[in-house]
Amino acid sequence: MSFQPAEWRRHFPLLANHPELHYLDNAATGQLCEKAFDAVTLHELTQRANVLRGTYRLAELADAAYENARRQAATYLNAASPDEVVFVSGTTAAINLVAHAFGEGLKTGDEVVLSLAEHHSNLVPWQMLRERRGVALRFLPLAPDGRLDLSRLDAPISPRCKLVAVTHASNVTGAVTDLAPIVAAARAVGARVLVDGAQAVQHGPVDVQALDVDFYAFSGHKAFGPTGVGVLWGRSEALQALPPFLGGGGMIGRVTPEGSSWAMPPRRFEAGTPPIAQAIGLGAALDWLRAQPWPAMQAHTAGLAQRLIAELAVLAGPTFIGPRDLKQRLPIVAFNLADIHPHDVCQVLDAHHVAVRGGHHCAQPLMDRFGVAGAVRASFAPYNSEADVDALLEGLKDALRKLT
Amino acid sequence: MSDDPYQQAILDLARSADGAGRLAAPDGLASGDSPLCGDRVRMEVTLQGGRIDALAHEVKGCLLCRAAAAAIGRRAAGLDAAQLAALRGEVAALLAGQVPTAPSWPELKCFEPVRPHRNRHGCVLLPFDTLAAALDSAQGA
């Protein structure tokens, strides 16, 4: 299958309706693909009912669509079973779920290992667990280029370690984590591994069985699906070992005034009415994404990032955060322009119809490691083109003219 | 009115950096952080009879934040806590769309183009809030 960015862009209604927009904030939110939009619309118009409760035909249609979305997500992740897919509201909710449910079994002296590259979503829940359970947090350091320094894994991942929770790819540097040695080190001490996949899944299907991890979390809105939905994938035996996080309808086996028993996963972790339409939209998005020509699309977005990195070096003053080479790197480019504050750069770019994010990107420990308060970040998706890079560079030159 | 916040007046105000620095012996100080963008403002004050006698600020922040701090550095001496609260209310109202007929400080007018950019309002207000906290700290000392 051939790949043309302009053709791909036509599958995204907002972009099709706004040809002037240079949308480069894909690491925060990808645009909604028409397959997801159509699936949500079809569901709301023809199948809207609660799931896993009704015996009438409409509810059965909703059940079937919801469980089909679970199968679609499982297929995208190459999960062993759809029952390993828990629908949640997003990556943050998925990690909080594990921090509470897995954290219930931890005690003072146990350790959770993170890295300095983590998004706050994979840091703050563990800090809160530390407050609740007295566990210790240890951190994998960063190499100067922003990659995780994996040279001495045996120091932080000790026999006291019960869980390693790391990003699959940094939302700031784009560096992809080499998970294999981390998984090996965790297995050697009997620890579980959770991977924050929020930045990874939108750049191609993920094989959780090949990664050999225990938990994998991602968000629908970054994978060209709806907002308000995400996935916690958990290996069957890992999920079955967890108590529920939230209590309520749908997650029980039997309830009496004296107590309750729990449903099997995934329902044990889907208390209350789940994000039904959003899950159906996400399933449609993932099903469509799975069939795309990923090698060509990855080469395209890597080329855009490579060009931007090269052109930034020519502009006066940019400082760059992250690996300069494209090896194990996603098309996410973070930088500072002279001494101009990232928000001021972004505001000037907006006048050029260039949408990028500036700030600390919910990664303040990483910013501290690089000695900056924030950065401008351009993040590419396959619908981006050379014209988007052109507009970004013109805007940056304008910011230099205006603000220095 | 242009909605480009980077008018010459605001650029000049930020670049003036009036009041930037540290005081030798502040009566009170406070730091303020913007959770959105990580901007940080530090304000130091000395008081005389419950009013700001001298102040100094350090800003690690955007141009709008630096401009607001510079306006404070230029004009805030002599204010007491109630007057500062009223002024903060005036700035918030200006950002919300209420244009004062006669702003208390002429510099405030340059923040009008920030109005449509709601996520930037906090950048302008952070120095005022931090100064209020510094004043509280001095009065509690």
XYZ file of C-alpha atoms in Angstrom, chain A residues 9-329:
321
model
C -4.800 14.058 5.924
C -8.136 13.761 4.112
C -9.124 11.015 6.574
C -9.146 13.574 9.411
C -12.239 15.791 9.269
C -10.832 18.712 11.248
C -7.715 18.890 9.098
C -9.707 18.449 5.908
C -11.850 21.396 6.963
C -8.859 23.546 7.919
C -6.270 23.334 5.164
C -4.478 26.350 6.635
C -3.737 24.578 9.929
C -0.249 23.252 10.602
C -1.047 20.905 13.470
C 2.135 19.831 15.229
C 0.840 19.057 18.722
C 0.240 15.377 18.070
C 2.096 14.271 21.195
C -0.650 15.985 23.194
C -3.653 15.002 21.061
C -3.873 13.451 17.635
C -6.676 14.558 15.387
C -9.767 12.355 15.254
C -9.808 10.044 12.231
C -13.021 9.720 10.256
C -13.275 5.993 11.037
C -13.521 6.824 14.739
C -15.912 9.694 14.075
C -18.144 7.441 11.943
C -18.108 4.620 14.492
C -19.083 6.957 17.339
C -21.835 8.512 15.235
C -23.182 5.138 14.129
C -23.206 3.892 17.697
C -24.953 6.934 19.090
C -27.542 6.907 16.306
C -28.276 3.186 16.152
C -26.928 1.301 19.175
C -26.878 3.669 22.154
C -27.644 1.762 25.331
C -25.798 0.752 28.445
C -23.580 -2.312 28.184
C -23.386 -5.604 30.055
C -26.756 -5.030 31.686
C -29.645 -5.098 29.230
C -31.433 -8.041 27.611
C -33.217 -6.055 24.933
C -31.934 -5.980 21.359
C -30.572 -2.453 21.470
C -28.485 -3.265 24.537
C -27.242 -6.437 22.874
C -26.105 -4.370 19.895
C -24.266 -2.008 22.252
C -22.690 -4.983 24.044
C -21.492 -6.438 20.762
C -20.004 -3.131 19.603
C -18.259 -2.545 22.921
C -16.778 -6.034 23.056
C -15.762 -5.729 19.414
C -13.805 -2.595 20.386
C -12.065 -4.654 23.054
C -11.107 -7.227 20.411
C -9.840 -4.469 18.105
C -7.652 -3.024 20.854
C -6.377 -6.506 21.734
C -5.483 -7.158 18.113
C -3.603 -3.845 17.816
C -1.552 -4.783 20.890
C -1.222 -8.460 19.900
C -2.688 -9.312 23.292
C -3.270 -12.993 24.041
C -6.941 -12.325 24.783
C -9.456 -9.448 24.614
C -10.011 -10.084 28.319
C -6.602 -8.531 28.900
C -7.935 -5.158 27.685
C -9.451 -2.844 30.304
C -11.105 0.315 29.042
C -10.322 3.321 31.215
C -10.465 7.070 30.677
C -6.856 7.346 29.532
C -3.249 6.613 30.356
C -3.431 8.566 33.608
C -6.386 6.509 34.810
C -4.680 3.283 33.743
C -1.540 4.050 35.734
C -3.538 5.200 38.743
C -5.484 1.935 38.571
C -2.271 -0.098 38.807
C -0.789 2.220 41.442
C -3.829 1.593 43.646
C -4.574 -2.047 42.878
C -0.974 -3.310 42.710
C 0.051 -0.856 45.401
C -2.417 -2.492 47.826
C -0.004 -5.400 48.063
C 3.091 -3.309 48.777
C 4.561 -2.418 52.144
C 7.218 -0.206 53.670
C 10.614 -1.066 52.262
C 9.281 -2.226 48.893
C 10.515 -0.210 45.938
C 9.029 1.058 42.691
C 11.506 2.027 39.988
C 10.700 4.874 37.587
C 12.869 7.055 35.360
C 13.601 10.764 35.229
C 11.975 10.884 31.790
C 8.480 10.120 33.038
C 5.421 12.205 32.321
C 3.864 13.345 35.595
C 1.147 10.734 34.940
C 3.722 8.030 35.571
C 5.284 9.775 38.530
C 2.665 11.470 40.685
C 0.511 8.308 41.203
C 3.627 6.554 42.551
C 4.465 9.499 44.811
C 0.917 9.246 46.159
C 1.452 5.500 46.673
C 4.652 6.310 48.559
C 2.586 8.482 50.901
C -0.032 5.761 51.387
C 2.122 2.663 51.697
C 5.599 3.840 52.609
C 7.218 2.363 49.522
C 10.414 3.916 48.189
C 10.797 5.311 44.681
C 14.022 4.912 42.762
C 14.844 6.496 39.439
C 16.698 5.376 36.351
C 18.951 8.297 35.349
C 19.102 9.981 31.957
C 22.023 10.037 29.560
C 23.021 13.482 28.206
C 20.924 12.951 25.060
C 17.787 12.204 27.066
C 17.778 8.437 26.643
C 17.476 6.342 29.787
C 20.875 5.389 31.115
C 20.605 1.609 31.373
C 24.267 1.005 32.099
C 23.742 -0.008 35.748
C 20.264 -1.432 36.057
C 21.186 -3.740 38.911
C 21.607 -0.774 41.269
C 18.070 0.648 41.135
C 16.363 -2.657 40.287
C 17.258 -4.536 43.449
C 15.509 -7.464 45.164
C 13.397 -4.850 46.994
C 11.935 -3.706 43.663
C 8.366 -4.883 43.114
C 7.505 -2.892 40.006
C 9.314 -0.995 37.263
C 7.141 1.666 35.594
C 8.743 3.376 32.613
C 7.774 5.222 29.496
C 7.875 3.475 26.138
C 8.901 6.799 24.589
C 9.463 10.228 26.109
C 6.841 12.862 25.381
C 9.638 15.460 25.369
C 12.723 13.932 23.785
C 11.020 11.281 21.678
C 13.624 8.775 22.869
C 12.301 5.213 22.712
C 13.101 3.128 25.765
C 15.055 -0.040 25.202
C 12.709 -2.189 27.263
C 14.413 -5.569 26.911
C 17.202 -5.021 29.475
C 14.727 -3.401 31.882
C 12.372 -6.364 31.602
C 15.272 -8.768 32.106
C 16.449 -6.903 35.201
C 12.902 -6.814 36.600
C 12.340 -10.522 35.937
C 15.625 -11.317 37.677
C 14.233 -9.905 40.931
C 10.621 -10.983 40.409
C 9.297 -7.477 39.743
C 6.430 -6.542 37.440
C 6.888 -4.109 34.546
C 4.410 -1.389 33.560
C 4.968 0.573 30.375
C 3.470 3.994 29.667
C 2.729 3.685 25.970
C 0.969 7.035 25.562
C 3.488 8.249 22.991
C 4.137 4.949 21.233
C 0.882 3.432 19.977
C 0.156 6.208 17.483
C 3.393 5.409 15.668
C 2.504 1.821 14.853
C 1.043 -1.347 16.338
C 2.612 -2.613 19.558
C 3.293 -6.260 20.413
C 2.867 -6.579 24.159
C 3.728 -10.280 24.071
C 7.022 -9.570 22.358
C 7.764 -6.777 24.833
C 7.151 -9.341 27.599
C 5.859 -6.679 30.011
C 2.999 -7.026 32.509
C 1.010 -3.826 32.013
C 0.775 -1.415 29.090
C -1.197 1.845 29.149
C -2.228 4.248 26.418
C -4.789 6.944 25.553
C -7.305 7.030 22.753
C -6.955 10.713 22.016
C -3.292 10.380 21.061
C -4.078 7.435 18.780
C -6.459 9.410 16.552
C -9.438 8.217 18.600
C -11.872 10.031 20.898
C -10.942 11.739 24.139
C -12.020 10.206 27.447
C -10.960 6.658 26.691
C -7.792 4.655 27.014
C -6.587 1.151 27.592
C -4.866 -0.669 30.375
C -3.595 -3.920 28.975
C -2.522 -6.440 31.576
C -1.191 -9.940 31.226
C -4.031 -12.265 32.323
C -2.353 -13.586 35.418
C -1.159 -10.092 36.378
C -4.690 -8.659 36.121
C -6.235 -11.604 37.939
C -3.861 -11.056 40.846
C -5.065 -7.475 41.349
C -7.938 -6.359 43.567
C -10.343 -3.826 42.084
C -9.536 -0.119 42.224
C -12.983 1.461 41.941
C -16.106 -0.172 43.322
C -19.580 0.004 41.840
C -21.852 -1.552 39.286
C -20.525 -3.973 36.721
C -17.396 -5.045 38.583
C -18.905 -7.468 41.075
C -19.644 -11.168 41.277
C -22.202 -11.060 44.098
C -23.137 -8.335 46.561
C -24.708 -8.826 49.967
C -25.009 -6.367 52.843
C -21.999 -8.085 54.361
C -19.680 -7.854 51.393
C -18.991 -8.374 47.722
C -17.058 -10.650 45.450
C -15.406 -9.434 42.300
C -15.962 -10.118 38.635
C -13.096 -11.502 36.625
C -10.952 -9.051 34.630
C -11.502 -6.955 32.617
C -14.890 -6.158 34.207
C -13.368 -6.128 37.692
C -11.701 -2.880 36.664
C -14.589 -1.246 34.787
C -16.841 -0.078 37.610
C -19.839 1.941 36.508
C -20.838 2.722 32.953
C -17.684 2.648 30.842
C -16.902 5.161 28.067
C -18.884 3.081 25.570
C -19.023 5.303 22.496
C -15.436 6.429 23.031
C -14.235 2.836 23.260
C -16.080 1.968 20.068
C -14.472 4.966 18.360
C -11.047 3.972 19.628
C -11.543 0.411 18.423
C -12.404 1.689 14.957
C -9.349 3.966 14.942
C -7.016 1.149 15.974
C -8.552 -1.235 13.445
C -7.931 1.327 10.703
C -4.439 2.181 11.931
C -3.445 -1.476 12.010
C -3.936 -1.734 8.252
C -1.836 1.315 7.383
C 1.572 1.125 5.643
C 3.600 1.795 8.781
C 7.131 1.476 7.411
C 6.424 4.198 4.837
C 4.611 6.371 7.384
C 7.362 6.019 9.959
C 9.981 6.909 7.340
C 7.916 9.962 6.397
C 7.538 11.329 9.935
C 11.163 10.543 10.756
C 12.171 12.523 7.679
C 10.168 15.535 8.851
C 11.766 15.359 12.294
C 15.218 14.956 10.767
C 14.728 18.014 8.583
C 13.475 20.103 11.504
C 16.414 19.073 13.672
C 18.830 20.001 10.871
C 17.136 23.352 10.169
C 17.011 24.251 13.868
C 20.785 23.974 13.976
C 20.981 26.717 11.329
C 18.638 29.131 13.121
C 20.256 31.454 15.649
C 20.126 30.225 19.169
C 18.053 27.044 19.382
C 19.009 24.571 22.038
C 17.800 21.072 21.480
C 16.623 18.502 24.024
C 16.875 14.870 23.039
C 18.779 12.499 20.799
C 19.972 14.061 17.545
C 20.118 10.795 15.690
C 16.973 9.051 14.546
C 17.832 5.690 16.037
C 15.069 4.487 18.351
C 13.508 7.895 18.297
